[in-house]
Each structure stands twice: as structure tokens, then as C-alpha cells.
Tab-separated table of C-alpha atoms in Angstrom:
chain	number	residue	atom	x	y	z
A	1	MET	CA	52.822	26.495	48.053
A	2	LYS	CA	51.036	29.040	49.665
A	3	ARG	CA	51.770	32.858	49.271
A	4	LYS	CA	53.663	34.530	51.833
A	5	ASN	CA	52.562	38.178	50.263
A	6	ARG	CA	50.560	39.576	47.837
A	7	LYS	CA	53.231	40.524	45.217
A	8	LEU	CA	52.644	39.049	41.788
A	9	SER	CA	54.362	40.029	38.561
A	10	GLN	CA	52.885	41.484	35.946
A	11	GLU	CA	53.337	38.488	33.786
A	12	THR	CA	51.805	36.131	36.335
A	13	ARG	CA	48.786	38.564	36.670
A	14	GLN	CA	48.263	38.516	32.902
A	15	LYS	CA	48.335	34.615	33.004
A	16	ILE	CA	45.728	34.601	35.360
A	17	SER	CA	43.618	36.972	33.768
A	18	ASP	CA	43.845	35.283	30.380
A	19	ALA	CA	43.041	32.049	31.765
A	20	LEU	CA	39.938	33.401	33.719
A	21	ARG	CA	38.653	35.441	30.644
A	22	ASN	CA	35.384	34.190	28.865
A	23	LYS	CA	34.447	31.446	31.487
A	24	PRO	CA	30.689	31.968	32.280
A	25	LYS	CA	29.568	31.955	36.032
A	26	THR	CA	26.142	32.333	37.433
A	27	GLU	CA	25.578	35.287	39.815
A	28	ALA	CA	25.500	32.836	42.924
A	29	HIS	CA	28.902	31.405	41.708
A	30	LYS	CA	30.175	35.072	41.321
A	31	GLU	CA	28.903	36.043	44.755
A	32	ALA	CA	30.670	32.852	46.344
A	33	LEU	CA	33.880	33.533	44.553
A	34	SER	CA	33.879	37.266	45.810
A	35	ALA	CA	33.261	36.204	49.400
A	36	SER	CA	35.885	33.603	49.395
A	37	LEU	CA	38.565	35.814	47.836
A	38	ARG	CA	37.769	38.756	50.354
A	39	LYS	CA	38.074	36.247	53.336
A	40	TYR	CA	41.324	34.664	51.705
A	41	TRP	CA	43.151	37.839	51.096
A	42	GLN	CA	42.290	39.181	54.533
A	43	THR	CA	44.887	36.502	55.846
A	44	ILE	CA	47.795	37.686	53.488
A	45	PRO	CA	49.677	40.428	55.036
A	46	VAL	CA	50.287	43.612	53.155
A	47	GLU	CA	53.712	44.725	52.645
A	48	GLU	CA	54.596	48.092	53.993
A	49	ASN	CA	55.589	49.667	50.744
A	50	GLU	CA	52.599	48.009	48.964
A	51	ALA	CA	50.102	49.429	51.475
A	52	GLU	CA	50.979	52.991	50.169
A	53	GLY	CA	49.859	52.440	46.917
């Protein structure tokens, strides 16, 4: 299921963080991930109250 907005619970954020921790990545892979995620997040709208901080 595709996300409708950027809101994630703290529990979900922690699960993602734990899953991604301690996995080695090359510099090229890190750059590719970063570029892809920046592009992806530009397509997800920011909720009005989230944009404030």
C-alpha cells in the first residue's frame, strides 16, 4: 500500500531504524539511496500542521 502522507508513529520509526541498523553499504549505494529517497519524498504531500515543525 502506498503512503498518503508522511506521518509515521514513533513505534514504526523505531522498527525501521532497528531494521536498517548495522547493515554495511558502499558509498555509491548510499548516494543512490539518498537520491532515490529525496525524489520519493518530494511526491508525498506535507500535511499543513506537519510543515510547521
